[in-house]
C-alpha positions as a LaTeX table, in Angstrom:
\begin{tabular}{lrrr}
\hline
Residue & $x$ (\AA) & $y$ (\AA) & $z$ (\AA) \\
\hline
Unk1 & 0.25 & 0.20 & $-0.10$ \\
Unk2 & 2.80 & 2.89 & 0.91 \\
Unk3 & 4.21 & 1.87 & $-3.19$ \\
Unk4 & 1.03 & 2.68 & $-4.21$ \\
Unk5 & 0.52 & 5.81 & $-2.68$ \\
Unk6 & 4.49 & 6.97 & $-3.73$ \\
Unk7 & 3.93 & 5.76 & $-6.84$ \\
Unk8 & 0.88 & 8.51 & $-6.87$ \\
Unk9 & 2.32 & 11.18 & $-5.10$ \\
Unk10 & 5.42 & 10.91 & $-7.61$ \\
Unk11 & 2.97 & 10.84 & $-10.66$ \\
Unk12 & 1.15 & 13.77 & $-9.34$ \\
Unk13 & 4.27 & 15.75 & $-8.80$ \\
Unk14 & 5.41 & 14.78 & $-12.77$ \\
Unk15 & 1.33 & 15.67 & $-13.90$ \\
Unk16 & 1.68 & 19.24 & $-11.90$ \\
Unk17 & 5.33 & 20.52 & $-12.56$ \\
Unk18 & 4.96 & 19.24 & $-16.28$ \\
Unk19 & 7.92 & 18.53 & $-18.32$ \\
Unk20 & 9.39 & 21.24 & $-16.38$ \\
Unk21 & 13.39 & 20.81 & $-15.41$ \\
Unk22 & 16.09 & 23.20 & $-14.02$ \\
Unk23 & 18.85 & 23.62 & $-15.88$ \\
Unk24 & 21.92 & 25.78 & $-16.88$ \\
Unk25 & 22.29 & 28.88 & $-18.88$ \\
Unk26 & 21.68 & 27.14 & $-22.93$ \\
Unk27 & 24.89 & 29.50 & $-24.16$ \\
Unk28 & 22.82 & 30.07 & $-27.24$ \\
Unk29 & 20.98 & 32.21 & $-25.12$ \\
Unk30 & 23.78 & 34.31 & $-24.14$ \\
Unk31 & 24.23 & 38.15 & $-25.49$ \\
Unk32 & 22.45 & 41.47 & $-26.06$ \\
Unk33 & 18.63 & 41.05 & $-27.91$ \\
Unk34 & 16.52 & 43.29 & $-29.34$ \\
Unk35 & 13.75 & 44.19 & $-31.44$ \\
Unk36 & 13.23 & 45.99 & $-34.87$ \\
Unk37 & 9.97 & 47.20 & $-33.56$ \\
Unk38 & 10.13 & 50.62 & $-33.20$ \\
Unk39 & 7.91 & 50.22 & $-29.77$ \\
Unk40 & 10.75 & 49.14 & $-28.21$ \\
Unk41 & 13.90 & 50.28 & $-29.99$ \\
Unk42 & 15.28 & 51.98 & $-26.87$ \\
Unk43 & 14.46 & 49.08 & $-24.81$ \\
Unk44 & 16.64 & 45.53 & $-24.49$ \\
Unk45 & 17.76 & 42.82 & $-22.66$ \\
Unk46 & 20.51 & 40.96 & $-22.16$ \\
Unk47 & 21.10 & 37.44 & $-20.71$ \\
Unk48 & 25.06 & 36.47 & $-19.19$ \\
Unk49 & 25.82 & 33.30 & $-17.35$ \\
Unk50 & 25.07 & 34.62 & $-14.19$ \\
Unk51 & 22.28 & 37.86 & $-14.71$ \\
Unk52 & 19.87 & 39.08 & $-16.16$ \\
Unk53 & 19.79 & 42.77 & $-17.58$ \\
Unk54 & 17.00 & 44.95 & $-18.52$ \\
Unk55 & 17.35 & 48.31 & $-20.43$ \\
Unk56 & 14.44 & 50.27 & $-20.27$ \\
Unk57 & 14.85 & 53.07 & $-21.78$ \\
Unk58 & 17.45 & 56.19 & $-21.52$ \\
Unk59 & 19.83 & 55.30 & $-18.52$ \\
Unk60 & 17.55 & 52.72 & $-17.39$ \\
Unk61 & 18.84 & 49.40 & $-16.70$ \\
Unk62 & 18.86 & 46.96 & $-14.16$ \\
Unk63 & 20.74 & 43.73 & $-13.54$ \\
Unk64 & 19.59 & 41.07 & $-11.36$ \\
Unk65 & 21.52 & 37.52 & $-10.76$ \\
Unk66 & 19.80 & 34.54 & $-11.54$ \\
Unk67 & 18.61 & 31.96 & $-9.06$ \\
Unk68 & 17.42 & 29.30 & $-11.17$ \\
Unk69 & 16.46 & 28.63 & $-14.64$ \\
Unk70 & 14.19 & 25.90 & $-16.12$ \\
Unk71 & 12.88 & 24.72 & $-19.23$ \\
Unk72 & 9.65 & 23.32 & $-20.50$ \\
Unk73 & 8.37 & 21.45 & $-23.52$ \\
Unk74 & 5.39 & 23.57 & $-24.39$ \\
Unk75 & 3.27 & 23.16 & $-28.14$ \\
Unk76 & 6.79 & 21.02 & $-29.52$ \\
Unk77 & 8.26 & 24.45 & $-28.08$ \\
Unk78 & 11.24 & 25.77 & $-26.05$ \\
Unk79 & 10.01 & 27.32 & $-23.09$ \\
Unk80 & 12.29 & 29.26 & $-20.21$ \\
Unk81 & 11.99 & 30.75 & $-17.17$ \\
Unk82 & 14.22 & 32.26 & $-15.47$ \\
Unk83 & 14.04 & 32.95 & $-11.66$ \\
Unk84 & 15.91 & 36.12 & $-10.06$ \\
Unk85 & 15.55 & 38.56 & $-6.93$ \\
Unk86 & 14.00 & 42.02 & $-7.87$ \\
Unk87 & 14.86 & 43.68 & $-3.71$ \\
Unk88 & 17.20 & 42.80 & $-0.99$ \\
Unk89 & 14.67 & 40.90 & 0.47 \\
Unk90 & 14.85 & 38.13 & $-2.03$ \\
Unk91 & 11.26 & 38.50 & $-3.20$ \\
Unk92 & 11.53 & 36.63 & $-6.72$ \\
Unk93 & 10.46 & 37.41 & $-10.26$ \\
Unk94 & 10.09 & 35.50 & $-13.54$ \\
Unk95 & 11.44 & 36.61 & $-17.16$ \\
Unk96 & 9.64 & 33.84 & $-19.61$ \\
Unk97 & 10.24 & 33.31 & $-23.14$ \\
Unk98 & 10.09 & 30.83 & $-26.09$ \\
Unk99 & 13.07 & 30.68 & $-27.75$ \\
Unk100 & 13.67 & 29.29 & $-31.57$ \\
Unk101 & 16.97 & 27.68 & $-31.88$ \\
Unk102 & 16.65 & 27.63 & $-35.71$ \\
Unk103 & 15.60 & 31.21 & $-35.90$ \\
Unk104 & 17.67 & 31.90 & $-33.42$ \\
Unk105 & 15.25 & 34.04 & $-32.13$ \\
Unk106 & 13.23 & 35.15 & $-28.61$ \\
Unk107 & 9.08 & 35.15 & $-27.72$ \\
Unk108 & 7.57 & 36.51 & $-25.26$ \\
Unk109 & 4.37 & 34.33 & $-24.97$ \\
Unk110 & 1.97 & 37.24 & $-24.47$ \\
Unk111 & 3.85 & 39.04 & $-27.26$ \\
Unk112 & 4.68 & 36.92 & $-29.69$ \\
Unk113 & 4.69 & 38.99 & $-33.00$ \\
Unk114 & 8.06 & 40.44 & $-32.00$ \\
Unk115 & 11.41 & 38.72 & $-32.49$ \\
Unk116 & 13.66 & 39.43 & $-30.27$ \\
Unk117 & 17.36 & 38.71 & $-32.42$ \\
Unk118 & 21.05 & 39.16 & $-30.98$ \\
Unk119 & 22.11 & 42.62 & $-31.46$ \\
Unk120 & 25.20 & 43.86 & $-33.64$ \\
Unk121 & 25.89 & 46.98 & $-34.89$ \\
Unk122 & 24.41 & 47.95 & $-38.06$ \\
Unk123 & 20.02 & 48.07 & $-38.82$ \\
Unk124 & 19.88 & 48.59 & $-34.88$ \\
Unk125 & 22.32 & 50.87 & $-34.41$ \\
Unk126 & 21.31 & 54.60 & $-35.46$ \\
Unk127 & 19.02 & 54.05 & $-37.69$ \\
Unk128 & 15.08 & 53.78 & $-38.91$ \\
Unk129 & 14.26 & 50.29 & $-37.85$ \\
Unk130 & 10.63 & 50.27 & $-39.77$ \\
Unk131 & 11.01 & 46.80 & $-41.76$ \\
Unk132 & 14.23 & 46.27 & $-40.74$ \\
Unk133 & 15.27 & 42.79 & $-39.33$ \\
Unk134 & 18.53 & 42.69 & $-37.75$ \\
Unk135 & 21.00 & 40.07 & $-38.35$ \\
Unk136 & 21.66 & 37.26 & $-35.26$ \\
Unk137 & 25.13 & 36.64 & $-34.21$ \\
Unk138 & 26.20 & 33.08 & $-32.34$ \\
Unk139 & 27.72 & 35.58 & $-30.32$ \\
Unk140 & 26.64 & 39.30 & $-29.85$ \\
Unk141 & 30.04 & 41.98 & $-30.84$ \\
Unk142 & 28.70 & 44.45 & $-28.29$ \\
Unk143 & 27.92 & 44.58 & $-24.84$ \\
Unk144 & 25.21 & 46.03 & $-23.43$ \\
Unk145 & 25.54 & 49.84 & $-22.75$ \\
Unk146 & 26.71 & 51.04 & $-20.66$ \\
Unk147 & 27.07 & 55.05 & $-18.98$ \\
Unk148 & 30.59 & 55.07 & $-20.14$ \\
Unk149 & 29.57 & 52.91 & $-23.38$ \\
Unk150 & 26.37 & 54.64 & $-24.77$ \\
Unk151 & 24.33 & 52.16 & $-27.41$ \\
Unk152 & 24.74 & 55.64 & $-29.93$ \\
Unk153 & 27.92 & 57.65 & $-29.23$ \\
Unk154 & 26.75 & 60.90 & $-31.10$ \\
\hline
\end{tabular}
C-alpha cells in the first residue's frame, strides 16, 4: 500500500510540474537581445551566465543575478523561465520566453508577434527600424551599453 501511495504521489508531482526541469543557462541565449519594432527601439535585454539585465530606455538599466532557470516543453517549443531576485529581501520575479534555435529568436508568450534577436551593430544601431530585421549572430559583438559606453556615441 505504501508503494502505491508513493507511486501516485510521484505521478501527481510529475503531472503538476509538467516537463519542467532546472537547467543551466543555454549558451545560445547569452547575448544582447533587441527587436526591430520601433515601439521597443530603446529597449533590450542581456543574458549572461549569471545575470539578466534589462534596459528600459535611456539610462534605465537593471541587472539581477539569476537564481535558477527552468526549461519546459510547450506545444513542441522550448519555453524558458529565469528566476531572479528583485530586491534585497529576495522577492522573486520571473522572466520567461520561447527560444527558437532554428531562427535564433526569442518571443514572449504574450507578444509572440515580436522577434527578439541578438544584437549586432548595423540595422538596429542609430537607424530607422521600420521593416528592417536585424541579423542574428551566435555571440554578440557589442555588450550592453553602460554610461561609459552609450549605444549611440553621437
